[in-house]
PDB file of C-alpha atoms in Angstrom:
ATOM      1  CA  MET R   1      -4.049  12.202 -19.819  1.00 69.00           C
ATOM      2  CA  GLU R   2      -4.402   8.634 -21.139  1.00 69.00           C
ATOM      3  CA  THR R   3      -1.706   9.457 -23.889  1.00 72.00           C
ATOM      4  CA  MET R   4       0.685  11.333 -21.301  1.00 78.00           C
ATOM      5  CA  ILE R   5       0.572   8.078 -18.852  1.00 74.00           C
ATOM      6  CA  SER R   6       1.118   5.568 -22.073  1.00 73.00           C
ATOM      7  CA  LYS R   7       3.996   7.831 -22.972  1.00 77.00           C
ATOM      8  CA  PHE R   8       5.323   7.394 -19.342  1.00 80.00           C
ATOM      9  CA  LYS R   9       4.670   3.754 -19.444  1.00 77.00           C
ATOM     10  CA  GLN R  10       7.427   3.373 -22.422  1.00 78.00           C
ATOM     11  CA  ILE R  11      10.185   4.638 -19.895  1.00 77.00           C
ATOM     12  CA  LYS R  12      12.062   1.797 -18.253  1.00 82.00           C
ATOM     13  CA  VAL R  13      12.903   3.626 -15.409  1.00 88.00           C
ATOM     14  CA  LEU R  14       9.184   4.648 -14.406  1.00 88.00           C
ATOM     15  CA  HIS R  15       8.423   0.756 -14.786  1.00 86.00           C
ATOM     16  CA  LEU R  16      11.222   0.323 -12.236  1.00 88.00           C
ATOM     17  CA  PHE R  17       9.774   2.868 -10.030  1.00 92.00           C
ATOM     18  CA  ALA R  18       6.437   1.568 -10.061  1.00 91.00           C
ATOM     19  CA  ILE R  19       7.746  -1.976  -9.068  1.00 91.00           C
ATOM     20  CA  ILE R  20       9.859  -0.618  -6.396  1.00 92.00           C
ATOM     21  CA  ILE R  21       6.941   1.522  -4.636  1.00 96.00           C
ATOM     22  CA  ARG R  22       4.706  -1.590  -4.955  1.00 94.00           C
ATOM     23  CA  TYR R  23       7.166  -3.443  -3.147  1.00 94.00           C
ATOM     24  CA  LEU R  24       7.994  -0.722  -0.651  1.00 94.00           C
ATOM     25  CA  LEU R  25       4.082   0.156   0.098  1.00 96.00           C
ATOM     26  CA  GLY R  26       3.277  -3.495   0.194  1.00 95.00           C
ATOM     27  CA  GLY R  27       6.390  -4.646   2.505  1.00 94.00           C
ATOM     28  CA  SER R  28       5.279  -1.823   4.913  1.00 94.00           C
ATOM     29  CA  PHE R  29       1.738  -2.901   5.158  1.00 94.00           C
ATOM     30  CA  VAL R  30       2.875  -6.706   5.380  1.00 94.00           C
ATOM     31  CA  HIS R  31       5.253  -5.896   8.100  1.00 92.00           C
ATOM     32  CA  ALA R  32       2.922  -3.904   9.976  1.00 92.00           C
ATOM     33  CA  SER R  33       0.103  -6.340   9.536  1.00 93.00           C
ATOM     34  CA  ILE R  34       2.023  -9.054  11.492  1.00 92.00           C
ATOM     35  CA  PHE R  35       2.011  -7.215  14.800  1.00 90.00           C
ATOM     36  CA  LYS R  36      -1.791  -6.635  14.329  1.00 92.00           C
ATOM     37  CA  ILE R  37      -2.552 -10.019  13.515  1.00 92.00           C
ATOM     38  CA  ARG R  38      -0.626 -11.600  16.251  1.00 91.00           C
ATOM     39  CA  GLY R  39      -2.456  -9.239  18.817  1.00 90.00           C
ATOM     40  CA  ILE R  40       0.764  -7.374  19.501  1.00 87.00           C
ATOM     41  CA  ARG R  41       1.090  -3.440  19.922  1.00 86.00           C
ATOM     42  CA  PHE R  42       2.481  -1.610  16.913  1.00 77.00           C
ATOM     43  CA  THR R  43       4.045   0.933  19.460  1.00 77.00           C
ATOM     44  CA  PRO R  44       6.622  -0.331  21.853  1.00 77.00           C
ATOM     45  CA  GLU R  45       4.676   1.395  24.899  1.00 80.00           C
ATOM     46  CA  SER R  46       1.275   1.358  26.005  1.00 86.00           C
ATOM     47  CA  GLY R  47      -0.442   4.624  25.282  1.00 83.00           C
ATOM     48  CA  GLU R  48      -2.999   3.976  28.099  1.00 83.00           C
ATOM     49  CA  ASN R  49      -1.923   6.792  30.358  1.00 84.00           C
ATOM     50  CA  SER R  50      -1.210   9.170  27.420  1.00 85.00           C
ATOM     51  CA  PRO R  51      -3.656  12.252  26.926  1.00 85.00           C
ATOM     52  CA  ILE R  52      -7.007  11.162  25.328  1.00 85.00           C
ATOM     53  CA  ASP R  53      -6.179  13.390  22.347  1.00 85.00           C
ATOM     54  CA  THR R  54      -2.814  12.099  21.287  1.00 85.00           C
ATOM     55  CA  LEU R  55      -1.855   9.324  18.806  1.00 85.00           C
ATOM     56  CA  PRO R  56      -0.543   6.842  21.262  1.00 85.00           C
ATOM     57  CA  TYR R  57      -3.605   7.028  23.046  1.00 88.00           C
ATOM     58  CA  PHE R  58      -5.504   6.163  19.787  1.00 89.00           C
ATOM     59  CA  PHE R  59      -3.403   3.093  18.924  1.00 87.00           C
ATOM     60  CA  GLU R  60      -3.833   1.938  22.366  1.00 88.00           C
ATOM     61  CA  ALA R  61      -7.725   2.244  21.736  1.00 90.00           C
ATOM     62  CA  MET R  62      -7.433   0.205  18.638  1.00 89.00           C
ATOM     63  CA  PHE R  63      -5.228  -2.453  20.314  1.00 90.00           C
ATOM     64  CA  GLN R  64      -7.605  -2.846  22.958  1.00 90.00           C
ATOM     65  CA  ALA R  65     -10.383  -3.355  20.502  1.00 90.00           C
ATOM     66  CA  GLY R  66      -8.962  -6.733  19.804  1.00 87.00           C
ATOM     67  CA  ASN R  67     -10.836  -8.245  17.039  1.00 92.00           C
ATOM     68  CA  TYR R  68     -10.894  -4.930  15.258  1.00 93.00           C
ATOM     69  CA  TRP R  69      -6.973  -4.592  15.443  1.00 93.00           C
ATOM     70  CA  GLN R  70      -6.500  -8.039  13.829  1.00 94.00           C
ATOM     71  CA  PHE R  71      -9.195  -6.907  11.180  1.00 95.00           C
ATOM     72  CA  LEU R  72      -6.988  -4.113  10.359  1.00 93.00           C
ATOM     73  CA  GLY R  73      -4.044  -6.353  10.236  1.00 94.00           C
ATOM     74  CA  TRP R  74      -5.545  -8.737   8.023  1.00 95.00           C
ATOM     75  CA  GLY R  75      -6.688  -6.060   5.889  1.00 95.00           C
ATOM     76  CA  GLN R  76      -3.254  -4.439   5.716  1.00 95.00           C
ATOM     77  CA  LEU R  77      -1.666  -8.115   4.799  1.00 95.00           C
ATOM     78  CA  ILE R  78      -3.970  -8.705   1.962  1.00 95.00           C
ATOM     79  CA  ALA R  79      -3.525  -5.040   0.496  1.00 96.00           C
ATOM     80  CA  GLY R  80       0.324  -5.329   0.818  1.00 95.00           C
ATOM     81  CA  PHE R  81       0.265  -9.187  -0.447  1.00 94.00           C
ATOM     82  CA  LEU R  82      -1.585  -8.131  -3.747  1.00 95.00           C
ATOM     83  CA  LEU R  83       0.898  -5.149  -4.181  1.00 95.00           C
ATOM     84  CA  MET R  84       3.974  -6.957  -3.716  1.00 93.00           C
ATOM     85  CA  SER R  85       2.615  -9.961  -5.970  1.00 91.00           C
ATOM     86  CA  GLN R  86       2.867  -7.657  -9.043  1.00 87.00           C
ATOM     87  CA  VAL R  87       0.042  -9.713 -10.870  1.00 89.00           C
ATOM     88  CA  PHE R  88      -2.683  -8.287  -8.612  1.00 92.00           C
ATOM     89  CA  SER R  89      -1.072  -4.881  -8.100  1.00 93.00           C
ATOM     90  CA  THR R  90      -3.823  -3.087  -9.792  1.00 93.00           C
ATOM     91  CA  LEU R  91      -6.295  -4.422  -6.786  1.00 94.00           C
ATOM     92  CA  GLY R  92      -3.797  -4.160  -4.280  1.00 95.00           C
ATOM     93  CA  ALA R  93      -3.291  -0.296  -5.328  1.00 96.00           C
ATOM     94  CA  VAL R  94      -7.124   0.041  -4.869  1.00 96.00           C
ATOM     95  CA  ALA R  95      -7.388  -1.922  -1.843  1.00 96.00           C
ATOM     96  CA  PHE R  96      -4.336   0.058  -0.119  1.00 95.00           C
ATOM     97  CA  PHE R  97      -5.942   3.490  -1.165  1.00 97.00           C
ATOM     98  CA  PRO R  98      -8.662   3.869   1.407  1.00 96.00           C
ATOM     99  CA  ILE R  99      -6.578   2.374   4.244  1.00 94.00           C
ATOM    100  CA  MET R 100      -3.702   4.415   3.359  1.00 96.00           C
ATOM    101  CA  LEU R 101      -6.203   7.711   3.193  1.00 96.00           C
ATOM    102  CA  ASN R 102      -7.454   6.983   6.558  1.00 94.00           C
ATOM    103  CA  ILE R 103      -3.948   6.509   8.266  1.00 92.00           C
ATOM    104  CA  PHE R 104      -3.237   9.930   6.382  1.00 94.00           C
ATOM    105  CA  VAL R 105      -6.320  11.579   7.983  1.00 93.00           C
ATOM    106  CA  ILE R 106      -5.504  10.246  11.363  1.00 90.00           C
ATOM    107  CA  THR R 107      -1.943  11.598  11.245  1.00 90.00           C
ATOM    108  CA  ILE R 108      -3.278  15.242  10.246  1.00 90.00           C
ATOM    109  CA  SER R 109      -5.977  14.917  13.035  1.00 89.00           C
ATOM    110  CA  PHE R 110      -3.378  14.234  15.572  1.00 86.00           C
ATOM    111  CA  GLU R 111      -0.872  16.583  14.253  1.00 77.00           C
ATOM    112  CA  SER R 112       1.822  14.129  14.086  1.00 78.00           C
ATOM    113  CA  THR R 113       4.523  15.669  11.828  1.00 80.00           C
ATOM    114  CA  GLY R 114       7.296  13.043  11.583  1.00 84.00           C
ATOM    115  CA  ILE R 115       4.690  10.415  10.662  1.00 88.00           C
ATOM    116  CA  LEU R 116       2.578  12.975   8.344  1.00 91.00           C
ATOM    117  CA  ILE R 117       5.622  13.105   6.216  1.00 93.00           C
ATOM    118  CA  ILE R 118       5.784   9.187   5.882  1.00 93.00           C
ATOM    119  CA  THR R 119       2.181   8.675   5.471  1.00 94.00           C
ATOM    120  CA  SER R 120       2.263  11.813   2.987  1.00 95.00           C
ATOM    121  CA  LEU R 121       4.786  10.018   0.734  1.00 96.00           C
ATOM    122  CA  MET R 122       3.096   6.469   1.015  1.00 96.00           C
ATOM    123  CA  LEU R 123      -0.250   8.124  -0.286  1.00 97.00           C
ATOM    124  CA  LEU R 124       1.482   9.870  -2.824  1.00 97.00           C
ATOM    125  CA  GLY R 125       3.171   6.542  -3.881  1.00 97.00           C
ATOM    126  CA  ASN R 126      -0.271   4.771  -3.922  1.00 97.00           C
ATOM    127  CA  ILE R 127      -1.690   7.743  -5.869  1.00 96.00           C
ATOM    128  CA  TYR R 128       1.210   7.403  -8.452  1.00 95.00           C
ATOM    129  CA  LEU R 129       0.415   3.501  -8.544  1.00 95.00           C
ATOM    130  CA  LEU R 130      -3.197   4.301  -9.185  1.00 95.00           C
ATOM    131  CA  LEU R 131      -2.505   6.639 -12.259  1.00 91.00           C
ATOM    132  CA  TRP R 132      -0.023   4.200 -13.523  1.00 90.00           C
ATOM    133  CA  ASP R 133      -2.754   1.721 -13.909  1.00 89.00           C
ATOM    134  CA  TRP R 134      -5.355   4.090 -15.309  1.00 86.00           C
ATOM    135  CA  ASP R 135      -6.006   2.243 -18.367  1.00 81.00           C
ATOM    136  CA  LYS R 136      -7.417  -0.538 -16.318  1.00 83.00           C
ATOM    137  CA  LEU R 137      -9.327   1.578 -13.716  1.00 84.00           C
ATOM    138  CA  LYS R 138     -10.996   4.306 -16.025  1.00 80.00           C
ATOM    139  CA  PHE R 139     -13.664   1.618 -16.560  1.00 79.00           C
ATOM    140  CA  ILE R 140     -14.598   1.875 -12.910  1.00 80.00           C
ATOM    141  CA  VAL R 141     -14.516   5.615 -12.639  1.00 75.00           C
ATOM    142  CA  LEU R 142     -15.648   6.877 -16.126  1.00 71.00           C
ATOM    143  CA  PRO R 143     -19.046   6.778 -17.641  1.00 71.00           C
ATOM    144  CA  ARG R 144     -17.352   6.354 -21.067  1.00 75.00           C
ATOM    145  CA  PRO R 145     -14.336   5.104 -20.817  1.00 65.00           C
ATOM    146  CA  GLY R 146     -13.367   4.225 -24.209  1.00 71.00           C
ATOM    147  CA  ASN R 147     -11.480   1.136 -25.582  1.00 69.00           C
ATOM    148  CA  TYR R 148      -8.801  -0.733 -23.474  1.00 62.00           C
ATOM    149  CA  ILE R 149      -5.622  -0.587 -25.282  1.00 65.00           C
ATOM    150  CA  PRO R 150      -2.843  -2.349 -22.980  1.00 65.00           C
ATOM    151  CA  VAL R 151       0.242  -0.754 -23.422  1.00 64.00           C
ATOM    152  CA  PRO R 152       3.419  -3.253 -23.876  1.00 64.00           C
ATOM    153  CA  GLN R 153       5.133  -3.603 -20.564  1.00 65.00           C
ATOM    154  CA  GLU R 154       7.873  -5.787 -21.436  1.00 67.00           C
ATOM    155  CA  PHE R 155      10.268  -4.865 -18.473  1.00 64.00           C
ATOM    156  CA  SER R 156       7.681  -4.865 -15.838  1.00 63.00           C
ATOM    157  CA  ASP R 157       5.788  -7.912 -16.853  1.00 66.00           C
ATOM    158  CA  LYS R 158       8.840 -10.424 -16.345  1.00 73.00           C
ATOM    159  CA  LYS R 159       8.309 -13.212 -14.256  1.00 78.00           C
ATOM    160  CA  THR R 160      11.266 -12.311 -12.080  1.00 82.00           C
ATOM    161  CA  TRP R 161       9.430  -9.369 -10.501  1.00 80.00           C
ATOM    162  CA  ILE R 162       6.522 -11.755  -9.254  1.00 82.00           C
ATOM    163  CA  TYR R 163       8.947 -14.235  -7.785  1.00 83.00           C
ATOM    164  CA  LEU R 164      10.917 -11.396  -6.180  1.00 85.00           C
ATOM    165  CA  GLY R 165       7.504 -10.210  -4.789  1.00 86.00           C
ATOM    166  CA  PHE R 166       6.510 -13.422  -3.326  1.00 85.00           C
ATOM    167  CA  VAL R 167      10.185 -13.975  -1.830  1.00 87.00           C
ATOM    168  CA  LEU R 168      10.109 -10.463  -0.207  1.00 88.00           C
ATOM    169  CA  CYS R 169       6.832 -10.779   1.316  1.00 86.00           C
ATOM    170  CA  GLY R 170       7.702 -14.432   2.601  1.00 87.00           C
ATOM    171  CA  LEU R 171      11.180 -12.814   4.171  1.00 88.00           C
ATOM    172  CA  ILE R 172       9.017 -10.153   5.887  1.00 89.00           C
ATOM    173  CA  ILE R 173       6.556 -12.301   7.208  1.00 86.00           C
ATOM    174  CA  ILE R 174       9.021 -15.054   8.365  1.00 88.00           C
ATOM    175  CA  SER R 175      10.977 -12.146   9.992  1.00 84.00           C
ATOM    176  CA  ARG R 176       8.192 -10.978  12.034  1.00 79.00           C
ATOM    177  CA  ILE R 177       6.985 -14.323  13.298  1.00 78.00           C
ATOM    178  CA  LEU R 178      10.589 -15.630  14.569  1.00 71.00           C
TER     179      LEU R 178
END
């Protein structure tokens, strides 16, 4: 598996794909986090009068929890920022995974087909990023991980991607605050 991943890491298009996925996933979390941190509903209408076994009611219950709603927002903001930073993207992908898996299970539980497609794609994108960084993560997972041999990533290691990530993150935050 490591040999295959290192061969994939030599393909420039796959580097660009990993960078774009980091921006998309991170940006979606940063965007969603601002609502929660500011104490605003994520959905336009209250789910208070919805049946108890529906997704709108579930969102309303989380919103009504107050501090928990904001805690979720801060978790999403941190994970999204780490992903978009490119420097800490491996840590961001690790932090993103349990949050995204939780969201995925929620959408399965409430049988929300449209949202399930989106959350499935986001979870698959996150798994792609975790596999992309397998050479760094194997030390956490495997009992005998072997040696760390970094694969040269001249294209994705450019500072331009880091600066672009910070700018995009800032623009998302500013657009949500104003």
